[in-house]
Tab-separated table of C-alpha atoms in Angstrom:
chain	number	residue	atom	x	y	z
E	1	MET	CA	0.113	-0.148	-0.072
E	2	GLU	CA	1.308	3.328	-0.867
E	3	LYS	CA	2.266	6.198	1.895
E	4	PHE	CA	1.316	9.545	1.414
E	5	SER	CA	2.986	12.382	2.906
E	6	VAL	CA	3.773	16.170	2.987
E	7	ILE	CA	6.176	17.138	0.429
E	8	TRP	CA	5.697	20.679	0.243
E	9	ARG	CA	3.957	23.346	2.685
E	10	ILE	CA	3.199	26.831	2.835
E	11	LYS	CA	1.970	28.977	5.321
E	12	ILE	CA	0.660	32.300	4.754
E	13	ALA	CA	-0.105	35.166	7.118
E	14	HIS	CA	-1.088	38.725	7.759
E	15	SER	CA	-0.412	40.871	10.540
E	16	TYR	CA	-3.790	42.728	10.299
E	17	TYR	CA	-5.601	39.438	10.928
E	18	HIS	CA	-6.094	38.104	14.595
E	19	GLY	CA	-3.294	35.958	15.196
E	20	GLY	CA	-2.185	36.363	11.587
E	21	ALA	CA	-4.590	33.990	10.144
E	22	CYS	CA	-6.536	35.255	7.241
E	23	ARG	CA	-9.275	33.603	6.272
E	24	TYR	CA	-9.874	35.390	2.981
E	25	PHE	CA	-6.770	34.064	1.544
E	26	GLU	CA	-6.871	31.326	-0.949
E	27	LEU	CA	-4.093	29.440	-2.887
E	28	LYS	CA	-4.982	28.285	-6.461
E	29	PRO	CA	-2.676	26.445	-9.001
E	30	THR	CA	-3.123	27.984	-12.331
E	31	PRO	CA	-5.039	25.591	-15.284
E	32	GLN	CA	-1.390	24.509	-16.526
E	33	THR	CA	-0.284	23.713	-12.984
E	34	ALA	CA	-3.646	21.498	-12.321
E	35	VAL	CA	-2.920	19.245	-15.127
E	36	LEU	CA	0.820	19.175	-14.100
E	37	LEU	CA	0.104	17.817	-10.473
E	38	ARG	CA	-2.535	15.530	-11.870
E	39	LYS	CA	0.309	14.660	-14.431
E	40	ARG	CA	2.446	13.451	-11.552
E	41	GLY	CA	0.047	12.007	-9.184
E	42	VAL	CA	0.437	14.821	-6.554
E	43	LEU	CA	-2.205	16.515	-4.733
E	44	PHE	CA	-2.435	20.148	-3.721
E	45	ARG	CA	-4.636	20.627	-0.402
E	46	LYS	CA	-5.426	23.543	2.128
E	47	MET	CA	-4.391	22.463	5.255
E	48	ASP	CA	-5.699	25.178	7.778
E	49	VAL	CA	-6.868	28.461	7.980
E	50	ASP	CA	-3.359	30.096	6.553
E	51	GLY	CA	-1.693	26.850	4.976
E	52	TRP	CA	-1.402	24.647	1.949
E	53	ALA	CA	0.384	21.571	1.104
E	54	ILE	CA	1.636	19.369	-1.804
E	55	ILE	CA	0.877	15.698	-0.866
E	56	ALA	CA	2.682	12.535	-2.853
E	57	VAL	CA	3.417	9.329	-2.564
E	58	GLU	CA	6.632	8.698	-0.821
E	59	ASP	CA	9.948	8.232	-3.167
E	60	ILE	CA	8.422	10.394	-5.622
E	61	ARG	CA	10.324	11.590	-8.492
E	62	LEU	CA	9.463	15.063	-10.410
E	63	ASP	CA	11.158	16.164	-13.813
E	64	GLU	CA	13.986	18.770	-13.046
E	65	LYS	CA	11.964	20.997	-15.443
E	66	ASP	CA	9.038	20.841	-13.498
E	67	VAL	CA	7.444	24.222	-12.256
E	68	PHE	CA	4.408	24.856	-10.303
E	69	ASP	CA	2.795	27.961	-10.143
E	70	PHE	CA	0.015	28.786	-7.842
E	71	GLU	CA	-2.131	32.586	-7.264
E	72	LEU	CA	-2.842	33.985	-4.562
E	73	TYR	CA	-6.053	35.847	-4.066
E	74	CYS	CA	-7.843	38.137	-0.839
E	75	GLY	CA	-11.521	38.249	-0.534
E	76	ASP	CA	-11.344	40.903	2.049
E	77	GLN	CA	-12.429	44.263	0.138
E	78	LYS	CA	-10.272	45.824	2.913
E	79	PHE	CA	-7.140	44.318	1.401
E	80	HIS	CA	-5.473	47.271	-0.265
E	81	TYR	CA	-5.796	49.557	2.559
E	82	VAL	CA	-4.830	47.189	5.163
E	83	THR	CA	-1.933	46.183	3.433
E	84	ASP	CA	1.656	47.298	3.588
E	85	ASN	CA	3.190	47.886	-0.176
E	86	ALA	CA	-0.116	46.725	-2.074
E	87	THR	CA	-1.223	47.902	-5.481
E	88	MET	CA	-4.424	48.543	-7.156
E	89	LYS	CA	-2.527	48.038	-10.489
E	90	ALA	CA	-3.061	44.534	-12.508
E	91	GLU	CA	0.192	43.264	-11.337
E	92	CYS	CA	1.809	41.307	-9.022
E	93	PRO	CA	5.343	40.004	-7.954
E	94	GLN	CA	6.085	36.486	-8.876
E	95	ILE	CA	7.725	34.752	-5.979
E	96	GLU	CA	10.333	31.830	-6.876
E	97	MET	CA	10.246	29.146	-4.128
E	98	SER	CA	12.381	25.888	-4.347
E	99	GLY	CA	11.208	24.860	-0.991
E	100	THR	CA	14.687	23.765	0.694
E	101	GLU	CA	15.316	27.142	2.264
E	102	GLY	CA	12.545	27.152	4.988
E	103	ILE	CA	12.607	31.105	4.085
E	104	THR	CA	9.848	33.605	5.736
E	105	TYR	CA	9.534	35.789	2.791
E	106	ILE	CA	8.150	39.298	3.110
E	107	PHE	CA	5.414	40.856	0.591
E	108	PRO	CA	5.981	42.401	-2.021
E	109	VAL	CA	9.267	40.431	-1.466
E	110	GLU	CA	12.430	42.576	-2.538
E	111	GLY	CA	14.158	41.703	-5.874
E	112	CYS	CA	10.938	39.761	-7.520
E	113	PRO	CA	9.822	41.073	-10.737
E	114	MET	CA	6.282	42.592	-11.230
E	115	ILE	CA	4.480	40.567	-13.654
E	116	LYS	CA	0.743	41.095	-15.219
E	117	ALA	CA	-1.824	39.370	-13.134
E	118	SER	CA	-5.528	38.546	-13.273
E	119	PRO	CA	-8.258	40.606	-11.412
E	120	GLY	CA	-7.834	39.733	-8.221
E	121	VAL	CA	-4.707	37.961	-7.848
E	122	ILE	CA	-2.086	39.552	-5.706
E	123	ALA	CA	0.626	37.496	-5.845
E	124	ARG	CA	2.306	34.328	-7.962
E	125	ILE	CA	4.113	31.707	-6.800
E	126	SER	CA	6.629	29.791	-8.774
E	127	LEU	CA	7.908	25.780	-7.205
E	128	LYS	CA	10.640	24.562	-8.578
E	129	PHE	CA	12.143	21.688	-6.412
E	130	GLN	CA	16.121	21.452	-6.285
E	131	ALA	CA	15.581	17.788	-6.117
E	132	GLN	CA	14.367	15.147	-8.537
E	133	GLN	CA	13.411	13.160	-5.472
E	134	ILE	CA	11.368	14.224	-2.499
E	135	HIS	CA	12.639	12.609	0.514
E	136	ALA	CA	11.342	15.434	3.120
E	137	GLU	CA	8.912	18.016	3.862
E	138	ARG	CA	9.621	21.645	2.627
E	139	TYR	CA	8.268	24.615	3.673
E	140	ASN	CA	8.092	28.266	2.830
E	141	GLU	CA	6.221	30.999	4.741
E	142	LEU	CA	5.174	34.295	2.985
E	143	HIS	CA	4.101	37.300	4.995
E	144	PHE	CA	2.048	40.279	4.457
E	145	GLN	CA	2.612	43.443	6.965
E	146	ALA	CA	-0.253	45.739	8.198
E	147	PRO	CA	0.901	49.658	7.567
E	148	GLU	CA	1.282	51.931	10.487
E	149	ARG	CA	-1.463	54.849	11.207
E	150	TYR	CA	-2.036	57.545	13.645
E	151	LEU	CA	-5.293	57.730	15.286
E	152	GLU	CA	-7.309	60.623	15.030
E	153	TYR	CA	-10.431	60.685	16.621
E	154	ILE	CA	-12.887	64.506	16.313
E	155	PHE	CA	-15.354	64.952	18.680
E	156	LEU	CA	-18.091	67.931	17.512
E	157	PHE	CA	-20.267	70.129	20.390
E	158	ARG	CA	-23.841	69.256	19.642
E	159	ASN	CA	-25.032	72.596	21.394
E	160	GLU	CA	-21.981	74.851	20.686
E	161	GLN	CA	-20.785	74.625	24.128
E	162	ILE	CA	-16.868	74.619	22.931
E	163	ASP	CA	-15.706	75.901	26.334
E	164	LYS	CA	-15.402	71.729	27.333
E	165	LYS	CA	-12.008	70.710	28.607
E	166	LEU	CA	-11.707	67.214	26.972
E	167	LEU	CA	-9.310	64.192	27.612
E	168	VAL	CA	-8.771	60.977	25.366
E	169	GLU	CA	-7.096	58.331	27.337
E	170	ASP	CA	-5.806	55.069	27.194
E	171	MET	CA	-6.840	52.941	30.633
E	172	GLU	CA	-4.082	50.686	29.821
E	173	ARG	CA	-1.133	53.348	28.827
E	174	LYS	CA	-0.058	51.465	26.073
E	175	MET	CA	-1.017	54.554	23.738
E	176	GLU	CA	-0.609	58.653	24.297
E	177	PHE	CA	-2.534	61.541	22.361
E	178	LEU	CA	-1.186	64.858	21.810
E	179	PRO	CA	-2.926	67.836	23.532
E	180	GLU	CA	-6.181	68.637	22.140
E	181	GLU	CA	-6.750	71.087	19.215
E	182	LYS	CA	-10.048	72.660	18.445
E	183	ILE	CA	-11.101	72.862	15.059
E	184	GLU	CA	-14.208	73.446	12.599
E	185	TYR	CA	-15.146	70.363	10.796
E	186	MET	CA	-18.499	69.402	9.018
E	187	GLY	CA	-19.823	72.897	10.323
E	188	HIS	CA	-19.404	72.431	13.922
E	189	GLN	CA	-17.080	73.171	16.431
E	190	GLY	CA	-15.380	70.442	17.938
E	191	VAL	CA	-11.631	69.360	19.190
E	192	ARG	CA	-9.149	66.768	17.760
E	193	PHE	CA	-6.995	64.458	19.137
E	194	GLN	CA	-3.912	62.796	17.600
E	195	SER	CA	-2.121	59.800	18.466
E	196	ALA	CA	1.575	60.247	19.715
E	197	GLU	CA	2.896	57.655	17.380
E	198	LYS	CA	2.180	55.491	14.348
E	199	TYR	CA	0.634	52.171	15.140
E	200	PRO	CA	0.215	49.064	12.904
E	201	LEU	CA	-3.600	48.660	11.703
E	202	LEU	CA	-5.352	45.723	13.501
E	203	GLU	CA	-8.447	43.376	12.997
E	204	SER	CA	-9.174	43.222	16.558
E	205	PRO	CA	-7.161	46.438	18.523
E	206	ASN	CA	-7.258	45.508	21.876
E	207	LEU	CA	-7.695	49.419	23.072
E	208	LYS	CA	-9.149	50.730	25.743
E	209	LEU	CA	-9.446	54.497	25.249
E	210	GLN	CA	-11.852	56.322	27.095
E	211	LEU	CA	-13.050	60.401	26.620
E	212	LEU	CA	-13.291	62.364	29.483
E	213	GLU	CA	-14.528	65.687	30.363
E	214	LEU	CA	-12.210	67.453	33.041
E	215	PHE	CA	-13.503	70.133	35.697
E	216	GLY	CA	-10.092	71.436	37.387
E	217	THR	CA	-9.265	68.459	39.253
E	218	ASN	CA	-12.151	66.379	38.823
E	219	ARG	CA	-13.129	64.421	35.507
E	220	ARG	CA	-16.528	62.691	34.104
E	221	VAL	CA	-16.549	59.957	32.163
E	222	ILE	CA	-18.530	60.725	28.584
E	223	ILE	CA	-17.531	57.542	26.484
E	224	ARG	CA	-16.735	54.773	28.299
E	225	ARG	CA	-15.333	52.745	25.625
E	226	LEU	CA	-14.066	54.591	22.337
E	227	SER	CA	-14.540	52.595	18.876
E	228	TYR	CA	-11.711	52.314	16.870
E	229	PRO	CA	-11.796	54.123	13.775
E	230	GLU	CA	-13.057	52.219	10.893
E	231	ILE	CA	-11.165	51.895	8.226
E	232	GLY	CA	-11.657	53.883	4.726
E	233	MET	CA	-14.555	55.519	6.397
E	234	PHE	CA	-13.239	59.379	6.038
E	235	ILE	CA	-11.431	59.810	2.571
E	236	ASP	CA	-10.645	63.391	3.536
E	237	ALA	CA	-8.130	62.015	6.423
E	238	PRO	CA	-4.402	63.117	5.492
E	239	PRO	CA	-2.449	60.404	4.506
E	240	GLY	CA	-0.978	58.098	7.640
E	241	MET	CA	-4.319	59.013	9.465
E	242	LEU	CA	-7.205	56.478	10.764
E	243	ARG	CA	-9.993	58.974	11.733
E	244	ALA	CA	-13.142	58.597	14.072
E	245	VAL	CA	-16.059	61.065	14.351
E	246	ALA	CA	-18.341	61.613	17.201
E	247	TYR	CA	-20.367	64.081	18.549
E	248	VAL	CA	-20.571	64.973	22.419
């Protein structure tokens, strides 16, 4: 009875998504590669949320000219907003792997050529084994990084009480905000707070921000848990800024 084993495994991770596992990724063989896989008698399967593998019989021999091409898709419409170095052009990097290095590649991978791509394709992976006979599992990773953004909160006064003294506070002291700035936005008077530093975008940020009103040495909670700014909501926000707006 023939024994099967994994001869190549790839993990595709994205720092924006919880735990690095993006459930929207899909890795598919090109039509030519699908034919080649059947011809060689090997299987290509999704093994986990973020992992795929080529499975073959033990001691399989491959032609030294065999090249397996796979196209990577992402079904999340926010992909280009939450991915560093993503492009909206009809092209993608062609990433060559041999399965022997155990290398972690960082998108878009330095030195890889950009090629024309079908709609929705964000990367092409070309796999060519260095040895004809496969004796052990080969492994590679491809990582996508989320960009960093300043967080900006704008609070607009409902009844023109512009003398309110407000404060955005991180209850866990992980994030600091610059002093308030008085502004006019959308026809209302208000105040603006910006984070002192940029932070990587996260699908499930564990932030505990609250909005306080100050009265001398006293303080009152106005919003106990500030929502994380929604990506792409305010297209008028400056580059590198993630904006949220609320009325107080």
